[in-house]
Amino acid sequence: MKKSILKNTMLTVSVIVSALSFTSVCTSCQGTDPQKDDDISVNIENNSEKSSDTSTATESDTDKSDTTTDTVSTEKSTEAIVTDAETFVSIELMTTSTIPTTTTIEYQEINVPMGTQAEVTKPPVTEYEIPPEQYMTTRSTEETTEPPVTTEPPTAGTYVGSSPNSDFYQSRLAIAGDSIAYGFNAYGFIPSEHNIATESVSMWNLDYFTFSTGMGLVDTVEYISPDILYMSMGMNDVNMTSPEEYAEKYKSTIYEIRNRVPDIYIVVAGITPVTDTSGFVSNETIREFNNALENMVNEVYSNHVYYFDAYSIVADPENLELRPECTGGDGIHLVSSCYYEFLNALYNMLDQTPVKENIEKAELGLQ
């Protein structure tokens, strides 16, 4: 009897201890969120009611319950991962947008040659061996022999003119200037490699032009380094500046070319006339510019610089207008036969100078 009472008492104590342990475990499983804790409590109560209503559960129900629980846990875990990823992206975007990024770019200054930019200094003057007036050429009305006139442009490698040294001069000649000067290349008298001429060029805007080399006139002359440079420009100056300013700019350009290429020989061609029907400019104005140009060459007084009277070569000797057979149609530009006349007269003039002899000595290293 006593043993039975003692046994029952111990059983009761064991049940109470188990209940307290279960309560302790449930309490430790609860979080700090009151709402979640209430949900857990409700679930426990619902489970208790469901357990009391149902007397037994099969193993399949138990397995199904476990599977459902695992699925729910997996879904919650996935949701947590997605939430964390979104949070990470949001933080990353916020960080990128709020933290300024500073990029330092270093710029390198590039100096593009633009023609006569450097200070011009007058080169040393070499005394003439022959009086300078003998280097000048004029067209006399009493001339009885005229060079043959051709309307066909020469083929490559063809040398023109009555001088026996035509091939020597022409192979060493470069042409610089405006659209009238460009005719030497357009009609095939010089190769493109020796052409430093293009339309609209003048002395007053020379510093703003580049040529086929991508450089200004003076830089291009230095790059090509011809023995003889024929300069012809001024038609675009006659309505834009004065003869004095034109000649002064021309002189500074000649000085800079000679500073860059000291051994070069420069032929300064006069501005050609226009026809009597042209309204572009009067020939009287052109002659004023040519007089200033010739005086400038005389002031330079160097046997490396010569004035060439291109005006008289293509002018009618009676009225001093451009000869009708020379005009290309606009009363200003010239046909190919005129360029033949220019070269013929130019080479004959050079024959009267020490140019050929000095070039040959330089090529042989004798000076």
GROMACS .gro file of C-alpha atoms in nm:
model
  367
    1MET     CA    1   0.000   0.000   0.000
    2LYS     CA    2   0.276   0.245   0.096
    3LYS     CA    3   0.475   0.144  -0.210
    4SER     CA    4   0.180   0.218  -0.433
    5ILE     CA    5   0.131   0.566  -0.282
    6LEU     CA    6   0.502   0.638  -0.315
    7LYS     CA    7   0.501   0.527  -0.677
    8ASN     CA    8   0.204   0.747  -0.760
    9THR     CA    9   0.366   1.042  -0.588
   10MET     CA   10   0.689   1.002  -0.787
   11LEU     CA   11   0.494   0.974  -1.111
   12THR     CA   12   0.312   1.297  -1.035
   13VAL     CA   13   0.640   1.478  -0.960
   14SER     CA   14   0.787   1.346  -1.286
   15VAL     CA   15   0.492   1.479  -1.486
   16ILE     CA   16   0.517   1.822  -1.321
   17VAL     CA   17   0.892   1.838  -1.393
   18SER     CA   18   0.834   1.742  -1.758
   19ALA     CA   19   0.567   2.010  -1.792
   20LEU     CA   20   0.796   2.271  -1.646
   21SER     CA   21   1.075   2.163  -1.884
   22PHE     CA   22   0.843   2.185  -2.183
   23THR     CA   23   0.729   2.531  -2.079
   24SER     CA   24   1.090   2.641  -2.039
   25VAL     CA   25   1.183   2.514  -2.384
   26CYS     CA   26   0.887   2.694  -2.547
   27THR     CA   27   0.972   3.012  -2.366
   28SER     CA   28   1.334   2.997  -2.487
   29CYS     CA   29   1.215   2.944  -2.846
   30GLN     CA   30   1.019   3.269  -2.844
   31GLY     CA   31   1.185   3.580  -2.995
   32THR     CA   32   1.170   3.938  -2.897
   33ASP     CA   33   0.889   4.019  -3.140
   34PRO     CA   34   0.559   4.014  -2.946
   35GLN     CA   35   0.354   3.962  -3.261
   36LYS     CA   36   0.557   3.656  -3.360
   37ASP     CA   37   0.540   3.524  -3.004
   38ASP     CA   38   0.161   3.555  -3.008
   39ASP     CA   39   0.153   3.368  -3.337
   40ILE     CA   40   0.360   3.088  -3.188
   41SER     CA   41   0.132   3.071  -2.886
   42VAL     CA   42  -0.175   3.054  -3.106
   43ASN     CA   43  -0.017   2.779  -3.313
   44ILE     CA   44   0.064   2.582  -2.997
   45GLU     CA   45  -0.292   2.619  -2.872
   46ASN     CA   46  -0.437   2.524  -3.209
   47ASN     CA   47  -0.207   2.225  -3.223
   48SER     CA   48  -0.315   2.129  -2.872
   49GLU     CA   49  -0.683   2.154  -2.964
   50LYS     CA   50  -0.624   1.959  -3.284
   51SER     CA   51  -0.432   1.697  -3.084
   52SER     CA   52  -0.712   1.662  -2.832
   53ASP     CA   53  -0.978   1.632  -3.106
   54THR     CA   54  -0.787   1.371  -3.301
   55SER     CA   55  -0.701   1.058  -3.115
   56THR     CA   56  -0.443   0.908  -3.361
   57ALA     CA   57  -0.238   1.015  -3.661
   58THR     CA   58  -0.097   0.785  -3.929
   59GLU     CA   59   0.268   0.778  -4.033
   60SER     CA   60   0.178   0.917  -4.376
   61ASP     CA   61   0.013   1.218  -4.215
   62THR     CA   62   0.321   1.268  -4.006
   63ASP     CA   63   0.549   1.245  -4.313
   64LYS     CA   64   0.323   1.485  -4.501
   65SER     CA   65   0.336   1.727  -4.211
   66ASP     CA   66   0.714   1.706  -4.207
   67THR     CA   67   0.733   1.766  -4.584
   68THR     CA   68   0.503   2.067  -4.557
   69THR     CA   69   0.711   2.205  -4.277
   70ASP     CA   70   1.029   2.161  -4.482
   71THR     CA   71   0.868   2.335  -4.781
   72VAL     CA   72   0.750   2.623  -4.569
   73SER     CA   73   1.096   2.652  -4.415
   74THR     CA   74   1.257   2.646  -4.759
   75GLU     CA   75   1.020   2.917  -4.888
   76LYS     CA   76   1.090   3.133  -4.587
   77SER     CA   77   1.462   3.077  -4.633
   78THR     CA   78   1.437   3.173  -5.002
   79GLU     CA   79   1.236   3.482  -4.913
   80ALA     CA   80   1.505   3.578  -4.668
   81ILE     CA   81   1.777   3.536  -4.932
   82VAL     CA   82   1.585   3.744  -5.186
   83THR     CA   83   1.521   4.009  -4.929
   84ASP     CA   84   1.888   4.015  -4.840
   85ALA     CA   85   1.989   4.039  -5.211
   86GLU     CA   86   1.747   4.326  -5.271
   87THR     CA   87   1.880   4.498  -4.964
   88PHE     CA   88   2.235   4.447  -5.090
   89VAL     CA   89   2.151   4.590  -5.435
   90SER     CA   90   1.972   4.884  -5.276
   91ILE     CA   91   2.272   4.954  -5.057
   92GLU     CA   92   2.509   4.921  -5.352
   93LEU     CA   93   2.304   5.160  -5.568
   94MET     CA   94   2.274   5.405  -5.284
   95THR     CA   95   2.649   5.391  -5.228
   96THR     CA   96   2.722   5.440  -5.598
   97SER     CA   97   2.489   5.736  -5.631
   98THR     CA   98   2.592   5.911  -5.314
   99ILE     CA   99   2.969   5.876  -5.335
  100PRO     CA  100   3.108   6.120  -5.595
  101THR     CA  101   3.369   5.988  -5.834
  102THR     CA  102   3.641   6.227  -5.945
  103THR     CA  103   3.822   6.162  -6.275
  104THR     CA  104   4.127   6.365  -6.368
  105ILE     CA  105   4.194   6.406  -6.742
  106GLU     CA  106   4.527   6.539  -6.854
  107TYR     CA  107   4.521   6.742  -7.175
  108GLN     CA  108   4.826   6.770  -7.395
  109GLU     CA  109   4.859   7.095  -7.583
  110ILE     CA  110   4.923   7.046  -7.954
  111ASN     CA  111   5.069   7.326  -8.158
  112VAL     CA  112   4.952   7.309  -8.517
  113PRO     CA  113   5.169   7.503  -8.765
  114MET     CA  114   4.970   7.796  -8.901
  115GLY     CA  115   5.220   7.966  -9.132
  116THR     CA  116   5.415   8.273  -9.034
  117GLN     CA  117   5.386   8.271  -8.657
  118ALA     CA  118   5.747   8.307  -8.543
  119GLU     CA  119   5.925   8.638  -8.522
  120VAL     CA  120   6.077   8.729  -8.855
  121THR     CA  121   6.443   8.820  -8.872
  122LYS     CA  122   6.612   8.954  -9.183
  123PRO     CA  123   6.861   8.699  -9.325
  124PRO     CA  124   7.214   8.801  -9.417
  125VAL     CA  125   7.233   8.990  -9.746
  126THR     CA  126   7.451   8.840 -10.017
  127GLU     CA  127   7.591   9.095 -10.258
  128TYR     CA  128   7.497   9.072 -10.624
  129GLU     CA  129   7.765   8.968 -10.868
  130ILE     CA  130   7.554   9.134 -11.141
  131PRO     CA  131   7.348   9.454 -11.098
  132PRO     CA  132   6.996   9.356 -10.985
  133GLU     CA  133   6.823   9.537 -11.271
  134GLN     CA  134   6.970   9.276 -11.508
  135TYR     CA  135   6.772   9.011 -11.323
  136MET     CA  136   6.443   9.176 -11.407
  137THR     CA  137   6.244   9.073 -11.710
  138THR     CA  138   5.998   9.288 -11.900
  139ARG     CA  139   5.789   9.235 -12.207
  140SER     CA  140   5.896   9.479 -12.476
  141THR     CA  141   5.658   9.585 -12.753
  142GLU     CA  142   5.950   9.553 -12.997
  143GLU     CA  143   6.003   9.182 -12.936
  144THR     CA  144   6.001   8.994 -13.264
  145THR     CA  145   6.027   8.635 -13.142
  146GLU     CA  146   5.743   8.478 -12.949
  147PRO     CA  147   5.757   8.137 -12.782
  148PRO     CA  148   5.542   7.873 -12.946
  149VAL     CA  149   5.188   7.868 -12.809
  150THR     CA  150   5.022   7.540 -12.720
  151THR     CA  151   4.673   7.480 -12.591
  152GLU     CA  152   4.746   7.121 -12.491
  153PRO     CA  153   4.866   7.056 -12.136
  154PRO     CA  154   5.208   6.889 -12.118
  155THR     CA  155   5.243   6.525 -12.023
  156ALA     CA  156   5.423   6.419 -11.708
  157GLY     CA  157   5.799   6.462 -11.740
  158THR     CA  158   5.774   6.710 -12.026
  159TYR     CA  159   5.990   7.020 -11.989
  160VAL     CA  160   5.890   7.343 -12.157
  161GLY     CA  161   6.065   7.661 -12.263
  162SER     CA  162   6.339   7.751 -12.505
  163SER     CA  163   6.613   7.749 -12.239
  164PRO     CA  164   6.861   7.460 -12.261
  165ASN     CA  165   6.831   7.437 -11.882
  166SER     CA  166   6.452   7.398 -11.873
  167ASP     CA  167   6.465   7.045 -11.736
  168PHE     CA  168   6.709   7.151 -11.463
  169TYR     CA  169   6.484   7.431 -11.338
  170GLN     CA  170   6.153   7.254 -11.377
  171SER     CA  171   6.258   6.945 -11.180
  172ARG     CA  172   6.364   7.167 -10.890
  173LEU     CA  173   6.070   7.408 -10.900
  174ALA     CA  174   5.782   7.438 -10.652
  175ILE     CA  175   5.484   7.672 -10.695
  176ALA     CA  176   5.318   7.856 -10.406
  177GLY     CA  177   5.017   8.085 -10.419
  178ASP     CA  178   4.650   8.120 -10.509
  179SER     CA  179   4.419   7.969 -10.774
  180ILE     CA  180   4.616   8.133 -11.057
  181ALA     CA  181   4.935   7.973 -10.925
  182TYR     CA  182   4.750   7.641 -10.895
  183GLY     CA  183   4.723   7.634 -11.275
  184PHE     CA  184   5.084   7.511 -11.298
  185ASN     CA  185   4.980   7.189 -11.128
  186ALA     CA  186   4.629   7.172 -11.276
  187TYR     CA  187   4.771   7.178 -11.630
  188GLY     CA  188   5.047   6.929 -11.549
  189PHE     CA  189   5.355   7.151 -11.556
  190ILE     CA  190   5.461   7.048 -11.205
  191PRO     CA  191   5.376   6.738 -10.997
  192SER     CA  192   5.134   6.759 -10.705
  193GLU     CA  193   5.428   6.708 -10.468
  194HIS     CA  194   5.561   7.049 -10.575
  195ASN     CA  195   5.228   7.229 -10.552
  196ILE     CA  196   5.172   7.467 -10.258
  197ALA     CA  197   4.884   7.658 -10.413
  198THR     CA  198   4.509   7.661 -10.364
  199GLU     CA  199   4.217   7.891 -10.428
  200SER     CA  200   4.130   8.198 -10.215
  201VAL     CA  201   4.481   8.230 -10.066
  202SER     CA  202   4.619   8.580 -10.021
  203MET     CA  203   4.879   8.758  -9.814
  204TRP     CA  204   4.622   8.905  -9.578
  205ASN     CA  205   4.471   8.563  -9.490
  206LEU     CA  206   4.779   8.343  -9.543
  207ASP     CA  207   4.812   8.248  -9.176
  208TYR     CA  208   4.468   8.082  -9.180
  209PHE     CA  209   4.535   7.842  -9.469
  210THR     CA  210   4.678   7.493  -9.476
  211PHE     CA  211   4.779   7.303  -9.787
  212SER     CA  212   4.795   6.939  -9.897
  213THR     CA  213   5.054   6.868  -9.628
  214GLY     CA  214   4.813   6.984  -9.356
  215MET     CA  215   5.052   7.269  -9.271
  216GLY     CA  216   5.077   7.638  -9.348
  217LEU     CA  217   5.269   7.777  -9.644
  218VAL     CA  218   5.602   7.843  -9.470
  219ASP     CA  219   5.599   7.505  -9.294
  220THR     CA  220   5.512   7.331  -9.621
  221VAL     CA  221   5.797   7.505  -9.804
  222GLU     CA  222   6.033   7.389  -9.531
  223TYR     CA  223   5.895   7.034  -9.558
  224ILE     CA  224   5.937   7.018  -9.938
  225SER     CA  225   6.260   7.224  -9.940
  226PRO     CA  226   6.268   7.299 -10.313
  227ASP     CA  227   6.569   7.466 -10.471
  228ILE     CA  228   6.347   7.719 -10.651
  229LEU     CA  229   6.017   7.856 -10.518
  230TYR     CA  230   5.787   8.051 -10.752
  231MET     CA  231   5.541   8.260 -10.547
  232SER     CA  232   5.231   8.400 -10.715
  233MET     CA  233   4.956   8.555 -10.506
  234GLY     CA  234   4.786   8.890 -10.478
  235MET     CA  235   4.466   8.873 -10.682
  236ASN     CA  236   4.278   8.815 -10.356
  237ASP     CA  237   4.460   9.105 -10.188
  238VAL     CA  238   4.383   9.388 -10.429
  239ASN     CA  239   4.036   9.451 -10.284
  240MET     CA  240   4.121   9.374  -9.921
  241THR     CA  241   4.433   9.570  -9.826
  242SER     CA  242   4.671   9.843  -9.941
  243PRO     CA  243   4.975   9.794 -10.168
  244GLU     CA  244   5.206   9.887  -9.880
  245GLU     CA  245   5.054   9.636  -9.635
  246TYR     CA  246   5.053   9.370  -9.906
  247ALA     CA  247   5.422   9.422  -9.984
  248GLU     CA  248   5.520   9.430  -9.615
  249LYS     CA  249   5.344   9.101  -9.542
  250TYR     CA  250   5.504   8.949  -9.852
  251LYS     CA  251   5.847   9.058  -9.729
  252SER     CA  252   5.801   8.909  -9.382
  253THR     CA  253   5.692   8.580  -9.543
  254ILE     CA  254   6.003   8.578  -9.764
  255TYR     CA  255   6.225   8.639  -9.461
  256GLU     CA  256   6.069   8.354  -9.268
  257ILE     CA  257   6.104   8.115  -9.563
  258ARG     CA  258   6.471   8.207  -9.596
  259ASN     CA  259   6.521   8.160  -9.221
  260ARG     CA  260   6.381   7.807  -9.255
  261VAL     CA  261   6.545   7.720  -9.591
  262PRO     CA  262   6.851   7.949  -9.629
  263ASP     CA  263   6.965   7.810  -9.967
  264ILE     CA  264   6.628   7.847 -10.141
  265TYR     CA  265   6.586   8.076 -10.443
  266ILE     CA  266   6.257   8.267 -10.445
  267VAL     CA  267   6.093   8.413 -10.754
  268VAL     CA  268   5.825   8.670 -10.666
  269ALA     CA  269   5.576   8.689 -10.955
  270GLY     CA  270   5.371   9.001 -11.020
  271ILE     CA  271   4.990   8.986 -11.015
  272THR     CA  272   4.850   8.909 -11.361
  273PRO     CA  273   4.607   9.151 -11.532
  274VAL     CA  274   4.234   9.103 -11.593
  275THR     CA  275   4.035   9.161 -11.911
  276ASP     CA  276   3.876   9.495 -11.985
  277THR     CA  277   3.533   9.336 -11.932
  278SER     CA  278   3.612   9.209 -11.581
  279GLY     CA  279   3.454   9.406 -11.302
  280PHE     CA  280   3.660   9.239 -11.030
  281VAL     CA  281   3.934   9.505 -11.008
  282SER     CA  282   4.098   9.761 -11.231
  283ASN     CA  283   4.434   9.689 -11.390
  284GLU     CA  284   4.554  10.024 -11.262
  285THR     CA  285   4.509   9.894 -10.906
  286ILE     CA  286   4.692   9.572 -10.996
  287ARG     CA  287   4.985   9.773 -11.132
  288GLU     CA  288   5.002   9.974 -10.808
  289PHE     CA  289   5.031   9.649 -10.611
  290ASN     CA  290   5.296   9.520 -10.853
  291ASN     CA  291   5.501   9.838 -10.817
  292ALA     CA  292   5.499   9.799 -10.439
  293LEU     CA  293   5.596   9.432 -10.478
  294GLU     CA  294   5.889   9.507 -10.710
  295ASN     CA  295   6.015   9.783 -10.481
  296MET     CA  296   6.002   9.541 -10.189
  297VAL     CA  297   6.218   9.288 -10.375
  298ASN     CA  298   6.469   9.560 -10.455
  299GLU     CA  299   6.479   9.654 -10.085
  300VAL     CA  300   6.545   9.294  -9.986
  301TYR     CA  301   6.842   9.306 -10.225
  302SER     CA  302   6.941   8.942 -10.222
  303ASN     CA  303   7.056   8.721 -10.508
  304HIS     CA  304   6.823   8.458 -10.357
  305VAL     CA  305   6.512   8.669 -10.426
  306TYR     CA  306   6.399   8.789 -10.772
  307TYR     CA  307   6.103   8.979 -10.909
  308PHE     CA  308   5.931   8.825 -11.213
  309ASP     CA  309   5.707   9.049 -11.427
  310ALA     CA  310   5.425   8.803 -11.494
  311TYR     CA  311   5.188   9.090 -11.568
  312SER     CA  312   5.365   9.194 -11.890
  313ILE     CA  313   5.386   8.837 -12.022
  314VAL     CA  314   5.009   8.795 -12.057
  315ALA     CA  315   4.907   9.162 -12.104
  316ASP     CA  316   4.812   9.319 -12.433
  317PRO     CA  317   5.097   9.565 -12.503
  318GLU     CA  318   4.856   9.826 -12.636
  319ASN     CA  319   4.595   9.853 -12.360
  320LEU     CA  320   4.775   9.655 -12.082
  321GLU     CA  321   4.464   9.437 -12.031
  322LEU     CA  322   4.470   9.056 -12.017
  323ARG     CA  323   4.494   8.926 -12.371
  324PRO     CA  324   4.162   8.774 -12.483
  325GLU     CA  325   4.323   8.443 -12.581
  326CYS     CA  326   4.466   8.403 -12.229
  327THR     CA  327   4.145   8.420 -12.028
  328GLY     CA  328   3.984   8.103 -11.905
  329GLY     CA  329   3.638   8.258 -11.943
  330ASP     CA  330   3.598   8.475 -11.632
  331GLY     CA  331   3.845   8.744 -11.731
  332ILE     CA  332   4.077   8.653 -11.440
  333HIS     CA  333   4.201   8.294 -11.461
  334LEU     CA  334   4.429   8.168 -11.736
  335VAL     CA  335   4.447   7.892 -11.996
  336SER     CA  336   4.731   7.640 -12.019
  337SER     CA  337   4.919   7.822 -12.297
  338CYS     CA  338   4.980   8.115 -12.060
  339TYR     CA  339   5.164   7.888 -11.816
  340TYR     CA  340   5.388   7.774 -12.097
  341GLU     CA  341   5.475   8.140 -12.161
  342PHE     CA  342   5.544   8.196 -11.792
  343LEU     CA  343   5.786   7.906 -11.769
  344ASN     CA  344   5.960   7.993 -12.093
  345ALA     CA  345   6.024   8.349 -11.972
  346LEU     CA  346   6.112   8.233 -11.620
  347TYR     CA  347   6.377   7.986 -11.735
  348ASN     CA  348   6.530   8.242 -11.971
  349MET     CA  349   6.548   8.489 -11.684
  350LEU     CA  350   6.712   8.234 -11.452
  351ASP     CA  351   6.974   8.166 -11.719
  352GLN     CA  352   7.093   8.523 -11.661
  353THR     CA  353   7.145   8.462 -11.289
  354PRO     CA  354   7.389   8.246 -11.089
  355VAL     CA  355   7.098   8.027 -10.967
  356LYS     CA  356   7.184   7.714 -11.166
  357GLU     CA  357   7.554   7.737 -11.089
  358ASN     CA  358   7.495   7.786 -10.717
  359ILE     CA  359   7.246   7.499 -10.697
  360GLU     CA  360   7.493   7.265 -10.869
  361LYS     CA  361   7.768   7.367 -10.627
  362ALA     CA  362   7.540   7.305 -10.330
  363GLU     CA  363   7.442   6.963 -10.462
  364LEU     CA  364   7.810   6.875 -10.500
  365GLY     CA  365   7.883   7.006 -10.150
  366LEU     CA  366   8.110   7.279 -10.281
  367GLN     CA  367   7.935   7.563 -10.096
   0.00000   0.00000   0.00000
